mmCIF file with all atom_site columns, C-alpha atoms in Angstrom:
data_model
loop_
_atom_site.group_PDB
_atom_site.id
_atom_site.type_symbol
_atom_site.label_atom_id
_atom_site.label_alt_id
_atom_site.label_comp_id
_atom_site.label_asym_id
_atom_site.label_entity_id
_atom_site.label_seq_id
_atom_site.pdbx_PDB_ins_code
_atom_site.Cartn_x
_atom_site.Cartn_y
_atom_site.Cartn_z
_atom_site.occupancy
_atom_site.B_iso_or_equiv
_atom_site.pdbx_formal_charge
_atom_site.auth_seq_id
_atom_site.auth_comp_id
_atom_site.auth_asym_id
_atom_site.auth_atom_id
_atom_site.pdbx_PDB_model_num
ATOM 1   C CA . GLU T 1 1   ? 8.069   120.080 77.694 1.00 76.00 ? 28  GLU T CA 1
ATOM 2   C CA . ILE T 1 2   ? 9.021   118.239 74.644 1.00 79.00 ? 29  ILE T CA 1
ATOM 3   C CA . ARG T 1 3   ? 6.890   115.149 73.080 1.00 80.00 ? 30  ARG T CA 1
ATOM 4   C CA . TRP T 1 4   ? 9.036   113.552 70.211 1.00 80.00 ? 31  TRP T CA 1
ATOM 5   C CA . GLU T 1 5   ? 8.001   111.674 67.505 1.00 80.00 ? 32  GLU T CA 1
ATOM 6   C CA . TYR T 1 6   ? 9.826   108.457 66.254 1.00 79.00 ? 33  TYR T CA 1
ATOM 7   C CA . ALA T 1 7   ? 12.684  110.480 64.878 1.00 82.00 ? 34  ALA T CA 1
ATOM 8   C CA . HIS T 1 8   ? 13.888  111.984 68.131 1.00 81.00 ? 35  HIS T CA 1
ATOM 9   C CA . ALA T 1 9   ? 16.989  113.279 69.345 1.00 83.00 ? 36  ALA T CA 1
ATOM 10  C CA . ALA T 1 10  ? 19.596  111.174 71.198 1.00 83.00 ? 37  ALA T CA 1
ATOM 11  C CA . THR T 1 11  ? 21.675  114.227 72.592 1.00 86.00 ? 38  THR T CA 1
ATOM 12  C CA . TYR T 1 12  ? 20.065  117.888 72.443 1.00 88.00 ? 39  TYR T CA 1
ATOM 13  C CA . SER T 1 13  ? 19.913  120.645 74.872 1.00 88.00 ? 40  SER T CA 1
ATOM 14  C CA . ILE T 1 14  ? 17.124  123.077 75.576 1.00 88.00 ? 41  ILE T CA 1
ATOM 15  C CA . GLN T 1 15  ? 18.327  126.871 75.394 1.00 90.00 ? 42  GLN T CA 1
ATOM 16  C CA . GLY T 1 16  ? 16.917  129.902 76.493 1.00 89.00 ? 43  GLY T CA 1
ATOM 17  C CA . SER T 1 17  ? 17.257  133.717 75.949 1.00 89.00 ? 44  SER T CA 1
ATOM 18  C CA . ASN T 1 18  ? 15.831  136.795 77.491 1.00 87.00 ? 45  ASN T CA 1
ATOM 19  C CA . GLU T 1 19  ? 16.917  139.235 74.826 1.00 85.00 ? 46  GLU T CA 1
ATOM 20  C CA . GLU T 1 20  ? 14.361  141.338 72.660 1.00 82.00 ? 47  GLU T CA 1
ATOM 21  C CA . ASP T 1 21  ? 15.962  139.830 69.556 1.00 80.00 ? 48  ASP T CA 1
ATOM 22  C CA . PRO T 1 22  ? 17.938  136.586 70.594 1.00 84.00 ? 49  PRO T CA 1
ATOM 23  C CA . MET T 1 23  ? 21.267  136.393 69.556 1.00 88.00 ? 50  MET T CA 1
ATOM 24  C CA . ASN T 1 24  ? 22.400  134.731 72.780 1.00 89.00 ? 51  ASN T CA 1
ATOM 25  C CA . TRP T 1 25  ? 21.142  131.463 74.302 1.00 91.00 ? 52  TRP T CA 1
ATOM 26  C CA . THR T 1 26  ? 22.244  130.102 77.501 1.00 90.00 ? 53  THR T CA 1
ATOM 27  C CA . GLN T 1 27  ? 21.617  126.176 78.207 1.00 90.00 ? 54  GLN T CA 1
ATOM 28  C CA . ILE T 1 28  ? 18.538  125.247 80.343 1.00 87.00 ? 55  ILE T CA 1
ATOM 29  C CA . ALA T 1 29  ? 18.322  121.497 80.289 1.00 84.00 ? 56  ALA T CA 1
ATOM 30  C CA . SER T 1 30  ? 20.073  118.633 78.092 1.00 82.00 ? 57  SER T CA 1
ATOM 31  C CA . GLU T 1 31  ? 19.456  115.048 77.511 1.00 80.00 ? 58  GLU T CA 1
ATOM 32  C CA . THR T 1 32  ? 22.461  112.828 76.480 1.00 80.00 ? 59  THR T CA 1
ATOM 33  C CA . GLY T 1 33  ? 22.177  109.294 74.894 1.00 70.00 ? 60  GLY T CA 1
ATOM 34  C CA . ARG T 1 34  ? 18.409  109.074 75.111 1.00 68.00 ? 61  ARG T CA 1
ATOM 35  C CA . GLU T 1 35  ? 17.059  105.916 73.405 1.00 64.00 ? 62  GLU T CA 1
ATOM 36  C CA . GLY T 1 36  ? 13.357  106.254 73.149 1.00 60.00 ? 63  GLY T CA 1
ATOM 37  C CA . LEU T 1 37  ? 10.575  108.795 72.991 1.00 59.00 ? 64  LEU T CA 1
ATOM 38  C CA . VAL T 1 38  ? 11.100  110.876 76.059 1.00 63.00 ? 65  VAL T CA 1
ATOM 39  C CA . ILE T 1 39  ? 9.485   113.998 77.591 1.00 67.00 ? 66  ILE T CA 1
ATOM 40  C CA . THR T 1 40  ? 12.072  116.578 78.863 1.00 71.00 ? 67  THR T CA 1
ATOM 41  C CA . ARG T 1 41  ? 10.882  118.870 81.231 1.00 72.00 ? 68  ARG T CA 1
ATOM 42  C CA . LEU T 1 42  ? 12.634  122.250 82.342 1.00 75.00 ? 69  LEU T CA 1
ATOM 43  C CA . PRO T 1 43  ? 13.804  122.939 85.657 1.00 77.00 ? 70  PRO T CA 1
ATOM 44  C CA . ARG T 1 44  ? 11.388  124.903 87.857 1.00 76.00 ? 71  ARG T CA 1
ATOM 45  C CA . GLY T 1 45  ? 12.295  128.440 88.028 1.00 77.00 ? 72  GLY T CA 1
ATOM 46  C CA . THR T 1 46  ? 13.730  128.892 84.721 1.00 80.00 ? 73  THR T CA 1
ATOM 47  C CA . GLU T 1 47  ? 13.176  132.189 83.250 1.00 82.00 ? 74  GLU T CA 1
ATOM 48  C CA . ALA T 1 48  ? 13.254  132.803 79.452 1.00 84.00 ? 75  ALA T CA 1
ATOM 49  C CA . ARG T 1 49  ? 11.411  134.694 76.964 1.00 85.00 ? 76  ARG T CA 1
ATOM 50  C CA . TRP T 1 50  ? 12.369  132.789 73.927 1.00 88.00 ? 77  TRP T CA 1
ATOM 51  C CA . VAL T 1 51  ? 12.995  128.878 74.197 1.00 88.00 ? 78  VAL T CA 1
ATOM 52  C CA . ARG T 1 52  ? 14.466  126.431 71.676 1.00 88.00 ? 79  ARG T CA 1
ATOM 53  C CA . MET T 1 53  ? 15.534  122.870 71.298 1.00 87.00 ? 80  MET T CA 1
ATOM 54  C CA . PHE T 1 54  ? 19.343  122.460 70.003 1.00 88.00 ? 81  PHE T CA 1
ATOM 55  C CA . GLY T 1 55  ? 19.700  118.970 68.423 1.00 87.00 ? 82  GLY T CA 1
ATOM 56  C CA . GLU T 1 56  ? 23.111  117.789 68.829 1.00 85.00 ? 83  GLU T CA 1
ATOM 57  C CA . ARG T 1 57  ? 22.768  113.915 67.811 1.00 86.00 ? 84  ARG T CA 1
ATOM 58  C CA . ARG T 1 58  ? 20.047  112.089 65.953 1.00 84.00 ? 85  ARG T CA 1
ATOM 59  C CA . ALA T 1 59  ? 18.770  108.848 67.213 1.00 83.00 ? 86  ALA T CA 1
ATOM 60  C CA . THR T 1 60  ? 17.490  107.700 63.986 1.00 84.00 ? 87  THR T CA 1
ATOM 61  C CA . ASN T 1 61  ? 18.335  108.464 60.339 1.00 86.00 ? 88  ASN T CA 1
ATOM 62  C CA . TYR T 1 62  ? 15.229  110.917 60.130 1.00 84.00 ? 89  TYR T CA 1
ATOM 63  C CA . GLY T 1 63  ? 16.625  114.151 61.696 1.00 84.00 ? 90  GLY T CA 1
ATOM 64  C CA . PHE T 1 64  ? 14.726  115.553 64.544 1.00 84.00 ? 91  PHE T CA 1
ATOM 65  C CA . SER T 1 65  ? 10.915  115.580 64.607 1.00 83.00 ? 92  SER T CA 1
ATOM 66  C CA . ILE T 1 66  ? 9.076   117.167 67.508 1.00 82.00 ? 93  ILE T CA 1
ATOM 67  C CA . TRP T 1 67  ? 5.405   116.139 68.197 1.00 84.00 ? 94  TRP T CA 1
ATOM 68  C CA . GLU T 1 68  ? 4.917   119.194 70.436 1.00 84.00 ? 95  GLU T CA 1
ATOM 69  C CA . PHE T 1 69  ? 6.651   121.551 72.457 1.00 83.00 ? 96  PHE T CA 1
ATOM 70  C CA . ARG T 1 70  ? 5.185   123.190 75.285 1.00 82.00 ? 97  ARG T CA 1
ATOM 71  C CA . VAL T 1 71  ? 6.501   125.929 77.664 1.00 80.00 ? 98  VAL T CA 1
ATOM 72  C CA . TYR T 1 72  ? 4.645   126.841 80.935 1.00 75.00 ? 99  TYR T CA 1
ATOM 73  C CA . ALA T 1 73  ? 4.850   129.817 82.985 1.00 70.00 ? 100 ALA T CA 1
ATOM 74  C CA . ASP T 1 74  ? 4.506   129.367 86.439 1.00 65.00 ? 101 ASP T CA 1
ATOM 75  C CA . PRO T 1 75  ? 1.160   130.265 87.902 1.00 64.00 ? 102 PRO T CA 1
ATOM 76  C CA . THR T 1 76  ? 1.962   131.795 91.005 1.00 65.00 ? 103 THR T CA 1
ATOM 77  C CA . VAL T 1 77  ? 3.890   134.583 89.412 1.00 63.00 ? 104 VAL T CA 1
ATOM 78  C CA . PRO T 1 78  ? 1.697   137.317 87.843 1.00 68.00 ? 105 PRO T CA 1
ATOM 79  C CA . GLN T 1 79  ? 2.325   137.479 83.980 1.00 65.00 ? 106 GLN T CA 1
ATOM 80  C CA . PRO T 1 80  ? 2.038   141.133 82.183 1.00 71.00 ? 107 PRO T CA 1
ATOM 81  C CA . GLU T 1 81  ? -0.226  141.501 79.821 1.00 74.00 ? 108 GLU T CA 1
ATOM 82  C CA . PRO T 1 82  ? 1.595   141.774 76.358 1.00 70.00 ? 109 PRO T CA 1
ATOM 83  C CA . PRO T 1 83  ? 1.076   144.884 74.324 1.00 70.00 ? 110 PRO T CA 1
ATOM 84  C CA . GLN T 1 84  ? -1.350  144.593 71.584 1.00 68.00 ? 111 GLN T CA 1
ATOM 85  C CA . PRO T 1 85  ? 0.071   144.682 67.887 1.00 67.00 ? 112 PRO T CA 1
ATOM 86  C CA . PRO T 1 86  ? -0.414  147.656 65.858 1.00 67.00 ? 113 PRO T CA 1
ATOM 87  C CA . GLY T 1 87  ? -3.572  147.802 63.961 1.00 63.00 ? 114 GLY T CA 1
ATOM 88  C CA . ARG T 1 88  ? -5.527  145.218 66.196 1.00 57.00 ? 115 ARG T CA 1
ATOM 89  C CA . HIS T 1 89  ? -8.425  145.740 68.196 1.00 57.00 ? 116 HIS T CA 1
ATOM 90  C CA . ALA T 1 90  ? -8.673  145.606 71.956 1.00 58.00 ? 117 ALA T CA 1
ATOM 91  C CA . THR T 1 91  ? -9.911  142.468 73.743 1.00 59.00 ? 118 THR T CA 1
ATOM 92  C CA . GLY T 1 92  ? -13.709 142.367 73.902 1.00 59.00 ? 119 GLY T CA 1
ATOM 93  C CA . LEU T 1 93  ? -14.529 144.649 70.948 1.00 58.00 ? 120 LEU T CA 1
ATOM 94  C CA . GLN T 1 94  ? -17.319 143.494 68.994 1.00 60.00 ? 121 GLN T CA 1
ATOM 95  C CA . MET T 1 95  ? -18.065 144.470 65.286 1.00 59.00 ? 122 MET T CA 1
ATOM 96  C CA . PRO T 1 96  ? -21.428 143.775 63.738 1.00 61.00 ? 123 PRO T CA 1
ATOM 97  C CA . MET T 1 97  ? -21.585 141.576 60.945 1.00 57.00 ? 124 MET T CA 1
ATOM 98  C CA . PRO T 1 98  ? -24.027 141.203 58.125 1.00 56.00 ? 125 PRO T CA 1
ATOM 99  C CA . SER T 1 99  ? -26.511 137.939 59.060 1.00 57.00 ? 126 SER T CA 1
ATOM 100 C CA . LEU T 1 100 ? -25.940 136.499 55.606 1.00 57.00 ? 127 LEU T CA 1
ATOM 101 C CA . ILE T 1 101 ? -22.712 136.892 53.399 1.00 55.00 ? 128 ILE T CA 1
ATOM 102 C CA . PRO T 1 102 ? -23.231 135.830 49.690 1.00 56.00 ? 129 PRO T CA 1
ATOM 103 C CA . ILE T 1 103 ? -20.647 133.275 48.583 1.00 58.00 ? 130 ILE T CA 1
ATOM 104 C CA . PHE T 1 104 ? -21.327 133.276 45.238 1.00 56.00 ? 131 PHE T CA 1
ATOM 105 C CA . PRO T 1 105 ? -22.772 136.474 43.219 1.00 56.00 ? 132 PRO T CA 1
ATOM 106 C CA . PRO T 1 106 ? -26.300 136.078 42.037 1.00 59.00 ? 133 PRO T CA 1
ATOM 107 C CA . ASN T 1 107 ? -25.116 136.414 38.390 1.00 61.00 ? 134 ASN T CA 1
ATOM 108 C CA . LEU T 1 108 ? -22.195 133.651 38.489 1.00 58.00 ? 135 LEU T CA 1
ATOM 109 C CA . ARG T 1 109 ? -22.510 130.922 35.792 1.00 62.00 ? 136 ARG T CA 1
ATOM 110 C CA . TYR T 1 110 ? -20.732 127.537 35.422 1.00 59.00 ? 137 TYR T CA 1
ATOM 111 C CA . LEU T 1 111 ? -19.280 126.303 32.228 1.00 62.00 ? 138 LEU T CA 1
ATOM 112 C CA . THR T 1 112 ? -19.439 122.420 31.998 1.00 67.00 ? 139 THR T CA 1
ATOM 113 C CA . ARG T 1 113 ? -17.259 120.172 30.085 1.00 67.00 ? 140 ARG T CA 1
ATOM 114 C CA . ASP T 1 114 ? -19.802 120.228 26.947 1.00 69.00 ? 141 ASP T CA 1
ATOM 115 C CA . ASN T 1 115 ? -19.455 124.009 27.024 1.00 65.00 ? 142 ASN T CA 1
ATOM 116 C CA . ASN T 1 116 ? -22.995 124.540 28.438 1.00 62.00 ? 143 ASN T CA 1
ATOM 117 C CA . PHE T 1 117 ? -23.664 127.274 31.302 1.00 58.00 ? 144 PHE T CA 1
ATOM 118 C CA . VAL T 1 118 ? -25.435 126.193 34.191 1.00 53.00 ? 145 VAL T CA 1
#
């Protein structure tokens, strides 16, 4: 789903790729000659790991400006859990934190405009 700002595209396509490092893209949906702020939805059953908007023709002189670009998975299809990135803790891990963390060291002094320390 794309929610456009004023500088929207008159002609564009939504492309997807299932590659690990996407080099090849397949057109999923397209809009041609749109003259207004439109919301574009992808067809049901679309499968892609990566999704992008490919702007072909601007509707204004300001380029392409997207307010929000949302992609949802079908809730009926179970989605695998993504692997944890290296160096990250598992979900639910709690780490003790000190109750008070000093923001400024106690011996910090400020120099004012007239060269006086506070």
